[in-house]
Coordinates of C-alpha atoms in Angstrom, one line a residue:
X22 CA -0.1 0.0 0.0
X23 CA 2.9 2.4 0.8
X24 CA 4.5 1.3 -2.4
X25 CA 1.2 2.4 -4.3
X26 CA 1.1 5.7 -2.5
X27 CA 4.5 6.5 -3.4
X28 CA 3.8 5.7 -7.0
X29 CA 0.7 7.9 -6.8
X30 CA 2.7 10.7 -5.5
X31 CA 5.4 10.3 -8.0
X32 CA 2.7 10.3 -10.9
X33 CA 1.2 13.6 -9.4
X34 CA 4.6 15.2 -9.1
X35 CA 5.3 14.2 -12.8
X36 CA 2.0 15.6 -13.8
X37 CA 2.7 18.9 -12.0
X38 CA 6.2 19.2 -13.5
X39 CA 4.7 18.6 -17.0
X40 CA 2.2 21.4 -16.4
X41 CA 4.8 23.8 -15.1
X42 CA 7.1 22.9 -18.0
X43 CA 4.2 23.4 -20.5
X44 CA 3.4 26.8 -19.0
X45 CA 6.9 27.8 -19.0
X46 CA 7.1 27.0 -22.7
X47 CA 4.0 28.8 -23.4
X48 CA 5.3 31.9 -21.6
X49 CA 8.6 31.7 -23.5
X50 CA 6.9 31.7 -26.8
X51 CA 4.2 34.2 -26.0
X52 CA 4.9 38.0 -26.4
X53 CA 3.3 39.9 -23.6
X54 CA 2.3 43.1 -25.3
X55 CA 1.5 45.1 -22.2
X56 CA 5.0 44.6 -20.8
X57 CA 6.6 46.3 -23.8
X58 CA 7.3 50.1 -23.4
X59 CA 6.9 51.9 -26.8
X60 CA 9.2 54.5 -28.2
X61 CA 8.4 57.4 -30.6
X62 CA 8.6 56.7 -34.3
X63 CA 11.0 59.7 -34.8
X64 CA 13.0 58.5 -31.8
X65 CA 13.5 55.3 -33.5
X66 CA 14.5 56.9 -36.9
X67 CA 16.9 59.3 -35.3
X68 CA 18.7 56.4 -33.6
X69 CA 19.3 54.3 -36.5
X70 CA 21.2 54.2 -39.9
X71 CA 18.8 55.4 -42.6
X72 CA 18.5 55.4 -46.4
X73 CA 16.1 57.5 -48.4
X74 CA 15.3 56.7 -51.9
X75 CA 12.8 58.8 -53.8
X76 CA 11.0 56.7 -56.6
X77 CA 12.2 59.1 -59.3
X78 CA 10.3 59.2 -62.6
X79 CA 8.5 61.7 -64.8
X80 CA 6.4 58.9 -66.6
X81 CA 4.2 57.6 -63.7
X82 CA 3.1 59.0 -60.4
X83 CA 1.7 56.3 -58.2
X84 CA -1.5 57.0 -56.1
X85 CA -3.2 54.2 -54.1
X86 CA -0.4 51.8 -53.5
X87 CA -0.9 48.7 -51.5
X88 CA 2.0 46.4 -51.6
X89 CA 5.8 46.6 -52.1
X90 CA 8.2 43.8 -52.5
X91 CA 12.0 43.6 -53.1
X92 CA 13.8 41.1 -55.2
X93 CA 17.1 41.0 -57.0
X94 CA 18.0 44.6 -55.8
X95 CA 15.0 46.0 -57.3
X96 CA 11.6 47.4 -55.9
X97 CA 8.3 46.4 -57.1
X98 CA 5.5 48.7 -56.0
X99 CA 1.7 47.7 -56.7
X100 CA -0.9 50.4 -57.3
X101 CA -4.2 49.3 -56.3
X102 CA -5.8 52.4 -58.0
X103 CA -4.2 51.5 -61.4
X104 CA -4.0 47.7 -60.9
X105 CA -0.3 47.8 -62.0
X106 CA 3.0 46.9 -60.6
X107 CA 5.8 49.6 -61.1
X108 CA 9.4 48.4 -61.2
X109 CA 12.2 50.5 -59.8
X110 CA 15.9 50.0 -59.5
X111 CA 17.6 50.1 -56.1
X112 CA 18.4 53.8 -56.7
X113 CA 14.8 54.5 -57.1
X114 CA 15.1 55.0 -60.9
X115 CA 11.9 53.9 -62.7
X116 CA 12.3 50.8 -65.0
X117 CA 8.8 49.8 -66.3
X118 CA 5.3 49.0 -65.5
X119 CA 3.9 45.5 -65.4
X120 CA 0.2 44.3 -65.9
X121 CA -2.9 45.8 -67.1
X122 CA -6.5 45.8 -66.1
X123 CA -9.1 44.9 -68.8
X124 CA -10.8 42.0 -70.4
X125 CA -8.3 41.1 -73.1
X126 CA -6.3 37.8 -73.0
X127 CA -3.4 39.4 -71.5
X128 CA -5.3 41.5 -68.8
X129 CA -7.2 40.9 -65.6
X130 CA -9.9 42.2 -63.3
X131 CA -9.9 42.8 -59.6
X132 CA -6.2 42.3 -58.9
X133 CA -5.5 41.6 -55.1
X134 CA -1.8 40.9 -54.9
X135 CA 1.5 39.8 -56.6
X136 CA 4.7 37.9 -56.0
X137 CA 8.1 38.0 -57.9
X138 CA 9.0 34.5 -58.8
X139 CA 12.4 34.1 -60.5
X140 CA 12.3 36.2 -63.7
X141 CA 8.5 36.6 -63.6
X142 CA 6.1 38.7 -61.7
X143 CA 2.8 36.9 -61.0
X144 CA -0.6 38.9 -60.3
X145 CA -3.5 37.2 -58.5
X146 CA -6.9 38.4 -59.6
X147 CA -10.6 37.5 -59.1
X148 CA -13.1 37.0 -61.8
X149 CA -15.4 33.8 -61.7
X150 CA -12.8 32.1 -59.6
X151 CA -9.2 33.1 -59.4
X152 CA -6.5 34.1 -62.0
X153 CA -2.8 34.0 -61.9
X154 CA -1.3 36.3 -64.6
X155 CA 2.4 35.7 -65.4
X156 CA 4.5 38.6 -66.8
X157 CA 8.2 39.0 -67.4
X158 CA 9.9 41.7 -65.2
X159 CA 10.1 43.9 -68.2
X160 CA 6.3 43.7 -68.6
X161 CA 5.7 41.2 -71.4
X162 CA 2.7 38.7 -70.8
X163 CA 3.7 35.1 -70.4
X164 CA 0.6 33.0 -69.4
X165 CA -2.3 32.8 -67.1
X166 CA -3.8 30.0 -64.9
X167 CA -7.5 30.0 -64.0
X168 CA -9.0 28.2 -60.8
X169 CA -12.8 27.9 -61.1
X170 CA -13.4 26.3 -57.7
X171 CA -12.4 29.0 -55.4
X172 CA -11.9 32.7 -55.1
X173 CA -8.5 33.4 -53.4
X174 CA -8.0 36.6 -51.5
X175 CA -4.3 36.6 -51.3
X176 CA -1.3 34.2 -52.1
X177 CA 2.4 33.8 -51.4
X178 CA 5.3 32.1 -53.0
X179 CA 6.8 29.0 -51.4
X180 CA 9.6 26.5 -52.4
X181 CA 7.1 23.9 -53.7
X182 CA 4.7 26.4 -55.4
X183 CA 2.1 28.9 -54.2
X184 CA -0.1 28.9 -51.2
X185 CA -3.6 30.7 -51.3
X186 CA -6.0 32.0 -48.7
X187 CA -9.7 32.2 -49.2
X188 CA -9.7 35.1 -46.6
X189 CA -13.2 34.4 -45.5
X190 CA -15.0 33.7 -42.2
X191 CA -17.7 31.5 -43.8
X192 CA -17.3 27.9 -44.7
X193 CA -16.4 27.4 -48.4
X194 CA -17.2 24.4 -50.4
X195 CA -14.0 22.5 -49.2
X196 CA -14.0 23.8 -45.7
X197 CA -10.4 24.9 -45.8
X198 CA -9.0 28.3 -45.9
X199 CA -5.5 27.4 -47.2
X200 CA -4.7 25.7 -50.5
X201 CA -1.3 24.8 -51.8
X202 CA -0.5 24.5 -55.6
X203 CA 2.6 23.5 -57.5
X204 CA 4.1 25.9 -60.1
X205 CA 1.9 24.4 -62.9
X206 CA -1.3 25.2 -60.9
X207 CA -2.1 21.6 -59.8
X208 CA -3.7 21.4 -56.4
X209 CA -1.3 19.9 -53.7
X210 CA -3.4 20.1 -50.5
X211 CA -6.2 21.8 -48.6
X212 CA -5.5 22.5 -45.1
X213 CA -6.2 24.8 -42.1
X214 CA -10.0 24.3 -41.8
X215 CA -12.2 27.4 -41.7
X216 CA -14.0 28.1 -38.5
X217 CA -17.7 29.0 -39.4
X218 CA -18.4 32.3 -37.5
X219 CA -20.7 35.1 -38.1
X220 CA -18.4 37.9 -39.0
X221 CA -17.6 40.2 -42.0
X222 CA -14.9 38.9 -44.3
X223 CA -11.7 40.9 -43.7
X224 CA -10.0 41.6 -47.1
X225 CA -6.5 41.4 -45.9
X226 CA -3.1 40.0 -47.2
X227 CA -2.8 36.9 -44.8
X228 CA 0.9 36.4 -45.8
X229 CA 4.4 37.5 -45.0
X230 CA 7.7 36.5 -46.3
X231 CA 11.4 36.4 -45.2
X232 CA 14.5 34.6 -45.4
X233 CA 13.0 31.8 -43.4
X234 CA 10.1 31.1 -45.9
X235 CA 6.5 32.1 -46.0
X236 CA 4.3 32.9 -43.0
X237 CA 0.4 33.1 -42.3
X238 CA -1.5 35.4 -40.0
X239 CA -5.3 36.2 -40.0
X240 CA -7.8 38.6 -38.2
X241 CA -8.9 37.7 -34.7
X242 CA -6.0 35.4 -34.3
X243 CA -3.0 36.2 -31.9
X244 CA -1.1 33.2 -33.3
X245 CA 1.2 33.4 -36.3
X246 CA 2.6 30.6 -38.3
X247 CA 5.2 29.4 -40.7
X248 CA 3.8 27.6 -43.8
X249 CA 4.8 24.0 -44.6
X250 CA 3.5 22.3 -47.7
X251 CA 0.3 21.0 -46.1
X252 CA 0.4 22.4 -42.6
X253 CA 1.1 25.5 -40.4
X254 CA 3.9 25.6 -37.8
X255 CA 3.1 27.9 -34.8
X256 CA 5.8 30.4 -34.4
X257 CA 5.1 33.6 -32.2
X258 CA 1.9 34.1 -30.1
X259 CA 0.7 37.4 -28.6
X260 CA -0.9 38.3 -25.4
X261 CA -2.7 41.6 -25.9
X262 CA -4.2 41.9 -22.5
X263 CA -7.5 43.8 -22.5
X264 CA -7.5 43.5 -26.3
X265 CA -7.5 39.9 -26.4
X266 CA -10.6 38.3 -28.2
X267 CA -13.3 37.6 -25.8
X268 CA -14.9 34.0 -25.7
X269 CA -18.3 35.3 -26.6
X270 CA -17.2 37.4 -29.5
X271 CA -19.1 35.4 -32.1
X272 CA -22.1 34.2 -30.1
X273 CA -24.7 36.1 -32.1
X274 CA -26.1 35.1 -35.4
X275 CA -25.9 38.5 -36.6
X276 CA -22.5 39.5 -38.1
X277 CA -23.0 43.2 -37.4
X278 CA -23.8 42.5 -33.8
X279 CA -20.6 40.5 -33.4
X280 CA -18.5 43.2 -35.1
X281 CA -20.0 45.9 -32.9
X282 CA -19.3 43.8 -29.8
X283 CA -15.7 43.2 -30.8
X284 CA -15.0 46.8 -31.5
X285 CA -16.7 47.9 -28.2
X286 CA -14.7 45.4 -26.2
X287 CA -11.5 46.2 -28.0
X288 CA -9.5 43.9 -30.4
X289 CA -6.0 43.5 -31.8
X290 CA -5.0 42.9 -35.4
X291 CA -1.8 41.6 -36.8
X292 CA -1.5 43.6 -40.0
X293 CA 1.9 42.4 -41.1
X294 CA 4.4 39.7 -40.1
X295 CA 7.8 38.7 -41.6
X296 CA 10.9 37.1 -40.4
X297 CA 14.7 37.2 -41.3
X298 CA 17.4 34.9 -39.9
X299 CA 17.9 37.2 -37.0
X300 CA 14.7 39.3 -36.4
X301 CA 11.0 39.1 -36.6
X302 CA 8.7 42.1 -37.5
X303 CA 5.0 42.5 -36.7
X304 CA 2.7 45.5 -37.6
X305 CA 0.1 45.5 -35.0
X306 CA -3.2 47.7 -34.5
X307 CA -5.1 48.0 -31.4
X308 CA -8.7 49.4 -31.7
X309 CA -11.6 50.1 -29.2
X310 CA -14.6 52.2 -29.9
X311 CA -14.8 55.2 -29.7
X312 CA -11.1 55.7 -29.5
X313 CA -8.8 55.9 -32.6
X314 CA -6.8 52.9 -33.6
X315 CA -3.4 52.7 -32.4
X316 CA -0.7 51.2 -34.6
X317 CA 2.7 49.8 -33.7
X318 CA 5.9 48.4 -35.2
X319 CA 7.3 45.5 -33.1
X320 CA 10.8 44.1 -33.6
X321 CA 12.0 41.0 -32.1
X322 CA 15.7 39.7 -31.9
X323 CA 15.2 36.0 -32.3
X324 CA 18.8 35.3 -30.9
X325 CA 18.7 37.4 -27.7
X326 CA 14.9 37.7 -27.2
X327 CA 15.2 41.6 -27.0
X328 CA 12.3 43.5 -28.5
X329 CA 11.6 47.0 -29.6
X330 CA 8.0 48.5 -29.7
X331 CA 7.6 51.6 -31.9
X332 CA 4.7 53.7 -32.0
X333 CA 3.3 54.3 -35.7
X334 CA 2.7 57.8 -36.7
X335 CA -0.9 59.0 -36.6
X336 CA -1.0 62.0 -39.0
X337 CA 2.2 61.2 -41.0
X338 CA 1.9 57.4 -41.4
X339 CA 3.9 55.3 -43.9
X340 CA 1.6 53.5 -46.3
X341 CA 3.4 50.2 -46.3
X342 CA 6.2 48.5 -44.5
X343 CA 8.2 45.2 -44.3
X344 CA 11.4 43.7 -43.4
X345 CA 14.3 42.6 -45.6
X346 CA 17.1 41.0 -43.6
X347 CA 18.2 43.6 -41.1
X348 CA 16.4 46.4 -42.8
X349 CA 13.0 47.8 -42.1
X350 CA 11.4 49.5 -45.2
X351 CA 8.7 52.1 -45.0
X352 CA 7.0 53.5 -48.1
X353 CA 5.8 57.1 -47.4
X354 CA 3.7 59.5 -49.5
X355 CA 5.8 62.5 -50.5
X356 CA 3.8 64.9 -48.5
X357 CA 4.0 62.8 -45.4
X358 CA 7.6 62.7 -45.3
X359 CA 7.9 66.5 -45.9
X360 CA 5.5 66.9 -42.9
X361 CA 7.6 64.6 -40.9
X362 CA 10.7 66.5 -41.8
X363 CA 8.9 69.8 -40.8
X364 CA 7.6 68.5 -37.5
X365 CA 11.0 67.0 -36.4
X366 CA 13.8 69.5 -37.4
X367 CA 17.2 67.9 -37.7
X368 CA 15.6 64.4 -38.1
X369 CA 17.0 63.9 -41.8
X370 CA 19.9 66.4 -41.7
X371 CA 22.2 63.9 -43.2
X372 CA 19.7 63.5 -46.2
X373 CA 18.7 67.2 -46.5
X374 CA 19.9 67.3 -50.1
X375 CA 17.6 64.5 -50.9
X376 CA 14.5 66.0 -48.9
X377 CA 15.1 69.4 -50.7
X378 CA 14.5 67.6 -54.0
X379 CA 11.1 66.1 -53.0
X380 CA 7.9 67.8 -54.1
X381 CA 4.7 67.6 -52.4
X382 CA 2.9 65.6 -55.0
X383 CA 5.9 63.5 -56.1
X384 CA 6.0 59.7 -56.2
X385 CA 6.3 57.8 -52.8
X386 CA 9.6 57.8 -51.0
X387 CA 11.3 54.6 -49.6
X388 CA 12.8 55.0 -46.2
X389 CA 15.0 52.1 -45.0
X390 CA 15.9 51.9 -41.4
X391 CA 18.8 49.4 -40.4
X392 CA 17.8 47.1 -37.5
X393 CA 20.6 46.8 -35.1
X394 CA 19.8 45.8 -31.3

């Protein structure tokens, strides 16, 4: 009997040890947002090495841009207003335009994103299903692929092909949010089952990219993932405190009621996520009615665990940002960077000659900040 009691005590101790270990592992992989002390955006810029690159051309002025990518020491900026991608050299010199909205055999409707794949630029569009339109980097049409069974909101390039997201909250015909296809367009797998919940669809880009591969994130989910061919590997998780999603967030059958409840209770959105070998980057927005949204840039040193939380600018906000190795890239409207310069004298003293050449209605400006902490 004593022997049995010892065995029971040993079993209890083992269980407690496992629970403590699991909690420790969870804490280690969870970023506690409330414990981070944010610094001002201009403070961050003034403390790091910068590079300012005006996108210089008389041929095109980009208006409503929604995505920027770098590949082979070039920049590709997508204009949602025009439905085109514009290609620039690393110096900011304009090279050419890629793609065209229309109904012709080399054109597309409702573009939602693009990737640069080898010598090609691939544009995702939506019309009676989804299309991939392939162009050379110099703008020549190559081919297209049509997928009738699903309408994809966003996609990303992987080592084995492409991965697509339906981007919805309602169950589609195959009950899965993510689909992977090879480079010929053949379906490889359907994975990550959709949770059916009454909520408006959020038309966001669900993918990030870095030296470590492709990554996935979604609205109303504090967990982010690395993408494998047919599965997701959890990477970082956030604890947003009072802005965490409440358990009863989707209890109503009315999508509008659920949305209003979420906004009134407060919620956090991960708007962008990327990783390099040494760093992880997150663009985060906190929102609670009736307050204005608050946006932040979070940098995480993967080797040391150190982090840097940066307040995003309210009035002079960069339109897009992403991480490339140890560089953080911001895309500013020309007028916004001039306002930033005016409000923070001395911030760009080293680049005054570049700033002096920028006009209010000029093309966007790329600002690159070196990450070093």
